[in-house]
Short mmCIF file of N, CA and C in Angstrom, two decimals:
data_model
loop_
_atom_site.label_atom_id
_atom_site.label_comp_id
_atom_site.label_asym_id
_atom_site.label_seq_id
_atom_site.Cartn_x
_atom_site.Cartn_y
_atom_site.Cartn_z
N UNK C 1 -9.10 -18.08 1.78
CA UNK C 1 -9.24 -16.93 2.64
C UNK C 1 -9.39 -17.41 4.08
N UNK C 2 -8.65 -16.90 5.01
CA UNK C 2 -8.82 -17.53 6.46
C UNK C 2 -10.43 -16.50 6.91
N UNK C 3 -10.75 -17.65 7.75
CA UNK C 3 -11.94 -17.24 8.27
C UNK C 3 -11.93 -15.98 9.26
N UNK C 4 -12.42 -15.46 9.43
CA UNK C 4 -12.89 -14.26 10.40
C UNK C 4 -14.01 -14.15 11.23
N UNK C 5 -13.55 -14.00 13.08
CA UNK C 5 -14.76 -13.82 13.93
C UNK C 5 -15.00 -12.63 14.15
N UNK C 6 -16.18 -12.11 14.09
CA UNK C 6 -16.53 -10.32 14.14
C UNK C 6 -17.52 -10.59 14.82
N UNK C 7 -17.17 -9.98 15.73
CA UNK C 7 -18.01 -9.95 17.16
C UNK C 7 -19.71 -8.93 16.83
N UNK C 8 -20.65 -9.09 16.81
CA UNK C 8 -21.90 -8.74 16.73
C UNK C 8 -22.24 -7.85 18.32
N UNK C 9 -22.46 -6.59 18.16
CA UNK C 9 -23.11 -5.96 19.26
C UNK C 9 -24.56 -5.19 19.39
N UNK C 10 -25.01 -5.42 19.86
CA UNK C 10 -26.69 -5.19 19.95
C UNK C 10 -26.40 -3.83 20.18
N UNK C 11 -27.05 -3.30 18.96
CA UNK C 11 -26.90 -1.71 19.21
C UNK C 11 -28.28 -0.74 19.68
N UNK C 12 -28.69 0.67 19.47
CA UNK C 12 -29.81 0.68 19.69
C UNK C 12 -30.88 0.21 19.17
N UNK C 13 -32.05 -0.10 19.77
CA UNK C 13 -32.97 -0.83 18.83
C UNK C 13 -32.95 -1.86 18.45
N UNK C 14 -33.52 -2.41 17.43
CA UNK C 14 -33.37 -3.67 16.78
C UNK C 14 -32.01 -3.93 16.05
N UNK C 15 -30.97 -2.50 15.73
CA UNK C 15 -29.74 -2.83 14.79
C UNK C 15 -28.78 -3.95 16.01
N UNK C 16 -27.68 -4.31 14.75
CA UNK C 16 -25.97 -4.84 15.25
C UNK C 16 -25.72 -3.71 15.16
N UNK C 17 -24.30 -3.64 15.53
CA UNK C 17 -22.98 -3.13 15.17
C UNK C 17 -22.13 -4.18 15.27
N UNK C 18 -21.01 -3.77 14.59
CA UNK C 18 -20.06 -4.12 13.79
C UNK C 18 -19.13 -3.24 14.27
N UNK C 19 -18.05 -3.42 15.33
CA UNK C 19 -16.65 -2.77 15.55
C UNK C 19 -15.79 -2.40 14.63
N UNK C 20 -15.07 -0.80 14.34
CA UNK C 20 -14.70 -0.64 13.30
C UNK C 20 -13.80 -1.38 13.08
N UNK C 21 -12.87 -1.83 13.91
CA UNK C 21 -11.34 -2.50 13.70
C UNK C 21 -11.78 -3.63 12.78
N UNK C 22 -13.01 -4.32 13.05
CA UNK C 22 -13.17 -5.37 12.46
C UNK C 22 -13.65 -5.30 10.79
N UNK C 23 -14.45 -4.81 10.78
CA UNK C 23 -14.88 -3.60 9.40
C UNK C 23 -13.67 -3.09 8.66
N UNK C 24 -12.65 -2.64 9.36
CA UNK C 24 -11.24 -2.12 8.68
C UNK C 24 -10.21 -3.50 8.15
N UNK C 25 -10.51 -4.13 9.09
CA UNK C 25 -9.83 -5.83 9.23
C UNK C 25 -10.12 -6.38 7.74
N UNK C 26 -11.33 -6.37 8.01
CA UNK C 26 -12.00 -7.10 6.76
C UNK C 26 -11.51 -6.40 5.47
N UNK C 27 -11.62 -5.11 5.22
CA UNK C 27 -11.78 -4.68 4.02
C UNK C 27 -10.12 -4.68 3.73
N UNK C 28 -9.18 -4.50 4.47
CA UNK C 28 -7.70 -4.72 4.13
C UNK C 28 -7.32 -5.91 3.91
N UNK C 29 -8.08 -7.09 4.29
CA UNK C 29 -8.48 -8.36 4.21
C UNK C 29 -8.40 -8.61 2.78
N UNK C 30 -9.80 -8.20 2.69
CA UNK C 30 -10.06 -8.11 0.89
C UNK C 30 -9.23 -7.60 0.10
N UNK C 31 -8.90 -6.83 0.44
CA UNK C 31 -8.07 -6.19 -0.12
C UNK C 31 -6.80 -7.08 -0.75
N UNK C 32 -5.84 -7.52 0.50
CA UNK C 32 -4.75 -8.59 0.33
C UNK C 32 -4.84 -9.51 -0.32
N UNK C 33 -6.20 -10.56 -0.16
CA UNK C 33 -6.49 -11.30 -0.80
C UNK C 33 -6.94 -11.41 -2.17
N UNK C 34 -7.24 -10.41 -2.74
CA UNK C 34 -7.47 -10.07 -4.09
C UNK C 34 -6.71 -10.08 -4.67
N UNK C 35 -5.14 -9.89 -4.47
CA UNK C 35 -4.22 -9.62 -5.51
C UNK C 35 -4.04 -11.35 -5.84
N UNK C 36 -4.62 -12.67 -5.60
CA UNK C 36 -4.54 -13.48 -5.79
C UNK C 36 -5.80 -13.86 -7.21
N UNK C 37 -6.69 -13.13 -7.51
CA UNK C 37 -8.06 -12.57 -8.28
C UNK C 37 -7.85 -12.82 -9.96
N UNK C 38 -6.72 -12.50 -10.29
CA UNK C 38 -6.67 -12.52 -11.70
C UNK C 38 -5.15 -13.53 -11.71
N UNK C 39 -5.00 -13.82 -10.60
CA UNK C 39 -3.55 -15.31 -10.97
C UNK C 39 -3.76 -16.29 -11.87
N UNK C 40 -5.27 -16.89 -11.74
CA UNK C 40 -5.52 -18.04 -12.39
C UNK C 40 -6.22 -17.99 -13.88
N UNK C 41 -5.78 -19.27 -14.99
CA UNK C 41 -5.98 -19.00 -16.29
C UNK C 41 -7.29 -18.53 -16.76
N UNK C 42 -7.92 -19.31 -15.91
CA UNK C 42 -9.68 -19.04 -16.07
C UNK C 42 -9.94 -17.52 -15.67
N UNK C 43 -9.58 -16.96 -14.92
CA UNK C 43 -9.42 -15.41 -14.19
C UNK C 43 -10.26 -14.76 -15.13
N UNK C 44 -11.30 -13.85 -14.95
CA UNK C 44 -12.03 -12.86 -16.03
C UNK C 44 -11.74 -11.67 -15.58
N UNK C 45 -10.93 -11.24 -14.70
CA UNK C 45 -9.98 -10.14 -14.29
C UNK C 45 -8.74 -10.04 -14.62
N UNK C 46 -8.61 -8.58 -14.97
CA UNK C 46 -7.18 -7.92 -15.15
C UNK C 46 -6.46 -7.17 -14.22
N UNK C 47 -5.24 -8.24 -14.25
CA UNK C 47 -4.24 -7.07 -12.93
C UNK C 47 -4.70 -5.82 -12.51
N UNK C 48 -4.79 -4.89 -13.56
CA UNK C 48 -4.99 -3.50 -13.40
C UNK C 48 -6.56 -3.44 -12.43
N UNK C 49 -7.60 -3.85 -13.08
CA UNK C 49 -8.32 -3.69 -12.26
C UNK C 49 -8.56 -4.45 -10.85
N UNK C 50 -7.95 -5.37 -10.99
CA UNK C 50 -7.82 -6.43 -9.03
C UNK C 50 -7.43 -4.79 -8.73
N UNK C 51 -6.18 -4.29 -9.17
CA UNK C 51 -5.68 -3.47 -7.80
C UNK C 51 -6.33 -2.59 -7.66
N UNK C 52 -6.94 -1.94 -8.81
CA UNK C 52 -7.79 -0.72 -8.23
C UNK C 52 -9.16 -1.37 -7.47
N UNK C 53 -9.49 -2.12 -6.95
CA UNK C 53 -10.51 -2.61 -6.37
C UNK C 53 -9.76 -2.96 -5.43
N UNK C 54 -8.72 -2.90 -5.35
CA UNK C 54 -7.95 -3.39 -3.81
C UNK C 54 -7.62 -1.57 -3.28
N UNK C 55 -7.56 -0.87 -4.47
CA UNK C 55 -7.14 0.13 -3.66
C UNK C 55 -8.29 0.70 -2.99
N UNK C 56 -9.44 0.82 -3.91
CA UNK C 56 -10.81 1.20 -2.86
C UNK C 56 -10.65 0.42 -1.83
N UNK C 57 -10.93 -1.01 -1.80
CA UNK C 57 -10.82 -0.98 -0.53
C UNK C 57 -10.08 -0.62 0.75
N UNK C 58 -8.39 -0.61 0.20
CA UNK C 58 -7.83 -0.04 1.21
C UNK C 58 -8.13 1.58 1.73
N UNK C 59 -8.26 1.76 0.71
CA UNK C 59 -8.65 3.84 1.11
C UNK C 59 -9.85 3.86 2.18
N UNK C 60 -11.23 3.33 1.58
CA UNK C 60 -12.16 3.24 2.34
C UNK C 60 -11.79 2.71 4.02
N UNK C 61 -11.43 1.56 3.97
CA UNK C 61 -10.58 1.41 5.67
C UNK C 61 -9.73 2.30 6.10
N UNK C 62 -8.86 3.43 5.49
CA UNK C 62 -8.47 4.37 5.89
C UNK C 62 -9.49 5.17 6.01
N UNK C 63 -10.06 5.77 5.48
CA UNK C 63 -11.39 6.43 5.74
C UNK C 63 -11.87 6.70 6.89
N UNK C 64 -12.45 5.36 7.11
CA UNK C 64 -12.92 4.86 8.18
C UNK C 64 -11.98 4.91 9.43
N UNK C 65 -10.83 4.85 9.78
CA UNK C 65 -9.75 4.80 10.51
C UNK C 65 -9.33 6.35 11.06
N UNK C 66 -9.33 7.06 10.03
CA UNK C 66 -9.56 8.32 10.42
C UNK C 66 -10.78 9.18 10.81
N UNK C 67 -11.91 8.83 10.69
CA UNK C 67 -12.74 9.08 11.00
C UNK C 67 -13.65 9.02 12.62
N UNK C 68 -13.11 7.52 12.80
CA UNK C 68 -12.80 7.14 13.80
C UNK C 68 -12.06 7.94 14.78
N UNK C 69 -10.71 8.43 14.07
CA UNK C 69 -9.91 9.05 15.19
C UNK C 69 -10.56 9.83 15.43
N UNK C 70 -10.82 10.85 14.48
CA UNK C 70 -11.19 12.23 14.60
C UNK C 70 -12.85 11.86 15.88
N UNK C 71 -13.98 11.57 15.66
CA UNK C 71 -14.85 11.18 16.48
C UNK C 71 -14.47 11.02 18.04
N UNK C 72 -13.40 10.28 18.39
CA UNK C 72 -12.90 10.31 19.77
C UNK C 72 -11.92 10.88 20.09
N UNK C 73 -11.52 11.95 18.79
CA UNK C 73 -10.79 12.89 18.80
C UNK C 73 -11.40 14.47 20.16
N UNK C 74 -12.49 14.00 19.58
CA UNK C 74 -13.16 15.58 19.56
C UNK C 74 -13.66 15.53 21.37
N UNK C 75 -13.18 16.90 21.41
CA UNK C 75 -13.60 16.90 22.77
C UNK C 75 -14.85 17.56 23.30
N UNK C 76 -15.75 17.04 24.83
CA UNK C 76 -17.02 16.98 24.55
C UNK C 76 -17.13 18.83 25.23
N UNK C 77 -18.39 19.20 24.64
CA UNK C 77 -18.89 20.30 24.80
C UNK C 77 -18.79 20.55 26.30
#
């Protein structure tokens, strides 16, 4: 899996944040890389389920992607 830099931002308070692009990055990430999950003999996964665990993840980053839009979608009061 290639490594990933995700930038950390001091949010209010004591939290991070976590930029969505990067959050979306990641989980389509996982996503891709999973279908590699049940290749090998030892594998305790089945095709069928790698993908449906790839497909949550991809949906969820859509999710998130639209959600996003919609948020800076909206125009202010």
């Amino acid at each position: 899996m290639k490594p990933l830099n995700v930038p950390l931002i001091r949010g209010i308070g004591e939290g991070l944040v976590i930029p969505a692009e990067q959050v979306t990055a990641l989980l389509r990430g996982l996503a891709d890389e999973s279908r590699h999950w049940s290749d090998s003999a030892e594998a305790e996964l089945d095709p069928p389920t790698v993908e449906a665990v790839a497909s949550v993840l991809r949906r969820i980053a859509d999710q998130i992607d639209v959600e996003c839009i919609d948020f800076v979608s909206v125009e202010p009061l």
